[in-house]
Coordinates of C-alpha atoms in Angstrom, one line a residue:
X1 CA 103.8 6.4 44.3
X2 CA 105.7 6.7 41.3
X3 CA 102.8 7.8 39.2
X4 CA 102.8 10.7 42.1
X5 CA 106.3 11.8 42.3
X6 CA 105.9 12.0 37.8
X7 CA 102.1 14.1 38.6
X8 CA 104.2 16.2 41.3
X9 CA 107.5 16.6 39.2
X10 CA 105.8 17.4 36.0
X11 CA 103.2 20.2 37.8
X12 CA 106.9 21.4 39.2
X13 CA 108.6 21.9 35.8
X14 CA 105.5 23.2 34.2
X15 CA 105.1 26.2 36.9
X16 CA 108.6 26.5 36.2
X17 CA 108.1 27.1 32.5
X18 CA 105.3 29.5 33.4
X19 CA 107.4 31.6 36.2
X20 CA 110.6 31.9 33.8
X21 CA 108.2 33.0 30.8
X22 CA 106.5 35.6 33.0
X23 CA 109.8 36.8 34.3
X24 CA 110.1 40.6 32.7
X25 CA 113.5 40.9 31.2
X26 CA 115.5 43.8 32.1
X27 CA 115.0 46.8 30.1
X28 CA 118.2 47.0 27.2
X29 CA 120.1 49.8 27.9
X30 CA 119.8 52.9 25.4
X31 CA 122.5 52.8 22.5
X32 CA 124.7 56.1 22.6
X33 CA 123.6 58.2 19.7
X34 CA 126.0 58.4 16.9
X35 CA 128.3 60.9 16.8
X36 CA 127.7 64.0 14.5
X37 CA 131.4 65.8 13.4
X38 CA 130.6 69.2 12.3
X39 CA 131.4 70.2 8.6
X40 CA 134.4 72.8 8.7
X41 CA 133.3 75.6 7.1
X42 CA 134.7 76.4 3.9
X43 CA 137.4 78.8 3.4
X44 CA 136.1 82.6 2.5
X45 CA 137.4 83.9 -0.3
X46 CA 139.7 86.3 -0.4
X47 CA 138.3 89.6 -1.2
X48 CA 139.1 90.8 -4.9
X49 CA 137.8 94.2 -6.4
X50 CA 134.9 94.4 -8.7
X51 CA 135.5 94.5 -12.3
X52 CA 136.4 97.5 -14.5
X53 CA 135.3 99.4 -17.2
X54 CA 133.8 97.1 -20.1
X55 CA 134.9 94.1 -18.1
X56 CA 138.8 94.3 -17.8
X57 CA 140.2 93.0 -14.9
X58 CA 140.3 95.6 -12.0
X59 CA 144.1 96.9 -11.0
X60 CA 144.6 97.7 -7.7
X61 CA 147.5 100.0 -6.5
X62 CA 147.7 100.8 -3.0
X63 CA 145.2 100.7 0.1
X64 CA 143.1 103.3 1.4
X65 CA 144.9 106.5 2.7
X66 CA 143.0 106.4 6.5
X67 CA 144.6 106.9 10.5
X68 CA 145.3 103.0 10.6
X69 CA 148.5 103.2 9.3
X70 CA 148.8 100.0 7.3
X71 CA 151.3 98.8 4.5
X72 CA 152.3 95.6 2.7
X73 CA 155.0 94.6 1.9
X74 CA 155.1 92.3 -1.7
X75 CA 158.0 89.9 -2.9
X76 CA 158.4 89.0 -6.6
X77 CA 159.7 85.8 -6.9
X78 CA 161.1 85.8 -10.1
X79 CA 162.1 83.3 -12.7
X80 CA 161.4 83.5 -16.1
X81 CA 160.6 80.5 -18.5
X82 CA 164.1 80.4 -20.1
X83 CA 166.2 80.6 -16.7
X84 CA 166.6 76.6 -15.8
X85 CA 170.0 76.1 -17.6
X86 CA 171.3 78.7 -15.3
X87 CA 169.6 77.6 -12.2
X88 CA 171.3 74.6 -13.3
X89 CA 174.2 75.7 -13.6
X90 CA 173.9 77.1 -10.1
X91 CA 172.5 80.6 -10.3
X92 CA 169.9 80.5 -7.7
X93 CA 166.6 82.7 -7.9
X94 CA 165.3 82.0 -4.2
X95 CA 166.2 83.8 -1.2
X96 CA 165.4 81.4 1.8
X97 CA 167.1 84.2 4.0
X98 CA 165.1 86.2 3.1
X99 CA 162.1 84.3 4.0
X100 CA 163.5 83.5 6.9
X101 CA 164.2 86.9 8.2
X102 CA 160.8 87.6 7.4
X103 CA 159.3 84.8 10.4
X104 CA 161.8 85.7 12.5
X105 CA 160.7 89.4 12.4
X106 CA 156.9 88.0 12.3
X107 CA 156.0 90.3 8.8
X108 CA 153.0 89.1 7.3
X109 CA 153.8 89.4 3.7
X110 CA 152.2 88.4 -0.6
X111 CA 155.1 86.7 -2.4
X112 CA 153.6 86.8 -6.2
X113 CA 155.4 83.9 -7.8
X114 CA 155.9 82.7 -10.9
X115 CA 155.1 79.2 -11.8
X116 CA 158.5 78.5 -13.1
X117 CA 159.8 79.4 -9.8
X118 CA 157.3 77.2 -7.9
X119 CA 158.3 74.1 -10.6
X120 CA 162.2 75.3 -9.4
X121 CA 161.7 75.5 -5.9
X122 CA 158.7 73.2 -5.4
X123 CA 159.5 72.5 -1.5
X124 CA 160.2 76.5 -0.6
X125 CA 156.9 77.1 -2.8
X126 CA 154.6 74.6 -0.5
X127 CA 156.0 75.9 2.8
X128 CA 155.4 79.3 1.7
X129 CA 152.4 78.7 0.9
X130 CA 151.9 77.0 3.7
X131 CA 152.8 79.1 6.1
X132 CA 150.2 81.4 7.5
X133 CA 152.5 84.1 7.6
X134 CA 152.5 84.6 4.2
X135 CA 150.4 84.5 0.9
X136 CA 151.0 83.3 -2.6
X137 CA 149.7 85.0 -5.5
X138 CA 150.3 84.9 -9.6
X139 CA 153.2 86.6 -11.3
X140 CA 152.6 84.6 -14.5
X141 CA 153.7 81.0 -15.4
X142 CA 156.8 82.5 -17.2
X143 CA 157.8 86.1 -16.5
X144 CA 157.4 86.9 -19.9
X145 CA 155.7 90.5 -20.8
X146 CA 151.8 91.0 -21.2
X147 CA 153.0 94.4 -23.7
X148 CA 155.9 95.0 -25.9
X149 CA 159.0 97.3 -24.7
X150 CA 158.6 95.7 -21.3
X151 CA 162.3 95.3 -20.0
X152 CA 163.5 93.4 -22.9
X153 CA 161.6 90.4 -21.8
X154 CA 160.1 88.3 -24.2
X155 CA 156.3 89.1 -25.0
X156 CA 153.5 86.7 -24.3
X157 CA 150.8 86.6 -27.5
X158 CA 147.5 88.0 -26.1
X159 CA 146.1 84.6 -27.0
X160 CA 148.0 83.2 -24.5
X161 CA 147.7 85.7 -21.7
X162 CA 145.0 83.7 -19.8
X163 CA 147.2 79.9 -20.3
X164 CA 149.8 81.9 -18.5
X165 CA 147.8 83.0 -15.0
X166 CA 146.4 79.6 -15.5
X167 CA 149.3 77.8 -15.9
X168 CA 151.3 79.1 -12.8
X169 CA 148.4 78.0 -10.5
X170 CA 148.3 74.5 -12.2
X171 CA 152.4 74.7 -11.2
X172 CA 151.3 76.6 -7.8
X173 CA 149.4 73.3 -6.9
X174 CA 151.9 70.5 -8.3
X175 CA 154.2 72.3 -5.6
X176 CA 151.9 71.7 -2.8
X177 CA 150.6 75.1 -2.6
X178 CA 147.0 74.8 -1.0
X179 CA 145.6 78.2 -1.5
X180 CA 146.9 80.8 -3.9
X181 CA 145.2 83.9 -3.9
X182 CA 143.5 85.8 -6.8
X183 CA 145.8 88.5 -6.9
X184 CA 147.9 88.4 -10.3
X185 CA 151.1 90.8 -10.7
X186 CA 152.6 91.7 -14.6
X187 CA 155.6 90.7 -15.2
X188 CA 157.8 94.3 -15.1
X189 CA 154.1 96.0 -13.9
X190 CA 154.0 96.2 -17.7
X191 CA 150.3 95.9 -18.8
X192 CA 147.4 97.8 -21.0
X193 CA 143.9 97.5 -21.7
X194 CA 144.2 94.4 -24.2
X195 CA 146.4 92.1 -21.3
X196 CA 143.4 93.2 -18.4
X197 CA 141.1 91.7 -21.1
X198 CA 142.7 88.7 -22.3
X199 CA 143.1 87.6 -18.0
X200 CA 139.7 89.3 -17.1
X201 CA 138.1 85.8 -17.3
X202 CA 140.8 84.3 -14.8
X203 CA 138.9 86.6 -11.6
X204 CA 141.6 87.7 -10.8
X205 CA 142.6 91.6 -9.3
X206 CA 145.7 92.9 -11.2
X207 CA 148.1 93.8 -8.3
X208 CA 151.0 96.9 -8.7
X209 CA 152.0 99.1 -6.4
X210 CA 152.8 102.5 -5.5
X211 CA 156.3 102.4 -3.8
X212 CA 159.5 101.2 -5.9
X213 CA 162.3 99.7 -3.0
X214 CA 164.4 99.9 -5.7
X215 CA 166.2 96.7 -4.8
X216 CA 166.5 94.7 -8.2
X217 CA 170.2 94.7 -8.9
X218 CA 170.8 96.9 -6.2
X219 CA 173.8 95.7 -3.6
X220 CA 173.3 98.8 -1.6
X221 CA 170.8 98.1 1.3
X222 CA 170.6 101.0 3.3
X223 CA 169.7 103.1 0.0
X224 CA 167.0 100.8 -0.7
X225 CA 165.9 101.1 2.7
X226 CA 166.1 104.9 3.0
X227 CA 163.8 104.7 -0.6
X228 CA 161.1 102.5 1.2
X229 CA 161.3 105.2 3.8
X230 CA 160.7 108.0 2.0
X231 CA 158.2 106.6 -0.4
X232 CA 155.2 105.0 1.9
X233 CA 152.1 106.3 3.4
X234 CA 149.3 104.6 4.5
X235 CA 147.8 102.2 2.5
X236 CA 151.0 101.5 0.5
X237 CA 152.3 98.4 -0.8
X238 CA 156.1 98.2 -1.8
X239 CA 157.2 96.1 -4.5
X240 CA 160.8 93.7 -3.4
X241 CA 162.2 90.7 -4.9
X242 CA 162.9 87.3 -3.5
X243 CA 165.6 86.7 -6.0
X244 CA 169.2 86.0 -4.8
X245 CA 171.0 87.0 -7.9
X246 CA 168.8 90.0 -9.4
X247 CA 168.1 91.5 -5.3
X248 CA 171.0 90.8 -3.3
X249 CA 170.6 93.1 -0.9
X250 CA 167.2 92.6 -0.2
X251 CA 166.9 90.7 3.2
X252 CA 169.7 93.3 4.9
X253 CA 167.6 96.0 3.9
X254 CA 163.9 94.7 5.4
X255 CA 165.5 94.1 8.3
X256 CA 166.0 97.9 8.7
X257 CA 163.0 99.1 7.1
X258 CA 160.5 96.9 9.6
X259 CA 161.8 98.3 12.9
X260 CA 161.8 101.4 11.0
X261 CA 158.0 101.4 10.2
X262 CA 156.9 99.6 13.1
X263 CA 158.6 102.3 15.3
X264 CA 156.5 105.0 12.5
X265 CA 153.7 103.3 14.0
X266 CA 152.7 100.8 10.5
X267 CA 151.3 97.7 10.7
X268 CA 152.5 95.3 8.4
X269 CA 149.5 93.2 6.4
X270 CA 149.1 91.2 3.2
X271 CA 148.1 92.6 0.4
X272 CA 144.6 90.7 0.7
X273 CA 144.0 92.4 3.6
X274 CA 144.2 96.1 1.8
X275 CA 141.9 94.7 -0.8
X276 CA 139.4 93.9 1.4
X277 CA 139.6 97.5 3.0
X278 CA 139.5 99.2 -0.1
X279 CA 136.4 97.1 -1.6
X280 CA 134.6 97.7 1.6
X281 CA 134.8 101.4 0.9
X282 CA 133.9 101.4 -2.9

């Protein structure tokens, strides 16, 4: 009986065995397919103008004279080399009013900085340049002139024309600056076919202008106003300061000249923008 119960037990656990192994297990459930993030595109650069005669760097002066009635507006901010003893001493060469009253009247506008300023003022540089508002392009490292007989500022060698644009970027990005443009301004506008060749090799688009505000030194703002007035058209850009102590007046008089040409029917751009419209046409 007991050699029966074993037979009977073992035939048990033996069909056992068999019934688990031939159990199908149930199918595993699909993993969720990993995740792909998308690249962000990389930033297009900002249009510059093709290069002139013999390979200079090309100058650009003002936009193109069409219906869409379109002018920027450009702020030098200005410090040269030689100036920290008196920003020490409590002369400032900012103008955060300035800037200000430009976001709260929503003006896009190119501040061309100099890389002394950006080293003075590194935390106004970054928000700046920061700010999509605005743009930040090259007004040398030191303000120093790219000719002789230039203001009475001191004169950069021509062998050190190109250190100097590529110096104020190198200062531009200690500062937190992300994205300066191409766009490179002479100290005093002062410039001649030896300085366009000595920065040629930087890529950049020498950047004047074709309306004077008027406003270095000047503590009169409606007259500066009344000569931004009078002097644009379409396609212009104007030439300001962001200097407290060399353009007082400054901020008082953009805050009657943007009413002013908004009401004329302007829209207010960045100088990148007029680039862009005048290379498309070339």
């Amino acid at each position: 009986m007991i050699t029966v119960l074993l037979r009977v037990t073992a035939v048990c656990a033996l069909g056992g065995a068999l019934a688990a192994c031939g159990t199908a297990q149930p199918p595993e459930a699909p993993r969720p397919a990993a995740s792909v993030v998308p690249a962000s595109p990389a930033p297009a650069r900002p249009p510059t103008l093709a290069p002139g005669p013999a390979g200079l760097a090309p100058v650009f002066e003002n936009g193109p004279r069409t219906p869409d009635r379109t002018v920027a507006l450009t702020f030098d901010a200005d410090m040269t080399a030689d100036q920290g003893p008196r920003a020490a001493a409590g002369e400032r060469f900012d103008n955060p009013r300035l800037i200000a009253a430009l976001r709260e009247l929503k003006v896009p506008a190119t501040v061309f900085m100099t890389g002394r300023w950006a080293e003075e003022y590194p935390d106004q540089a970054r928000s700046i340049g920061r700010d999509p508002l605005f743009e930040v392009a090259n007004h040398s490292y030191s303000h120093h002139a790219f000719t002789g007989d230039c203001y009475g500022l001191p004169t950069v060698p021509a062998h050190r024309m190109r250190a100097e644009v590529e110096r104020a970027y190198t200062a531009f990005r200690a500062a937190g600056v992300p994205d300066a443009k191409p766009y490179f301004r002479f100290p005093g506008g002062c410039y001649d076919q030896r300085a366009l060749r000595a920065i040629a090799a930087t890529g950049v688009t020498a950047v004047q202008w074709d309306v004077v505000s008027g406003d270095a030194f000047a503590t009169d703002a409606d007259a500066v106003a009344r000569q931004i007035l009078d002097g644009v058209r379409p396609g212009s850009v104007v030439v300001l300061h962001c200097t407290r102590s060399a353009a007082p007046a400054t901020e008082r008089a953009v805050r009657a000249v943007v009413p002013e040409l908004r009401r004329q029917g302007y829209r207010l751009v960045k100088v990148s923008e007029l680039i862009g419209a005048a290379a498309v046409r070339r």
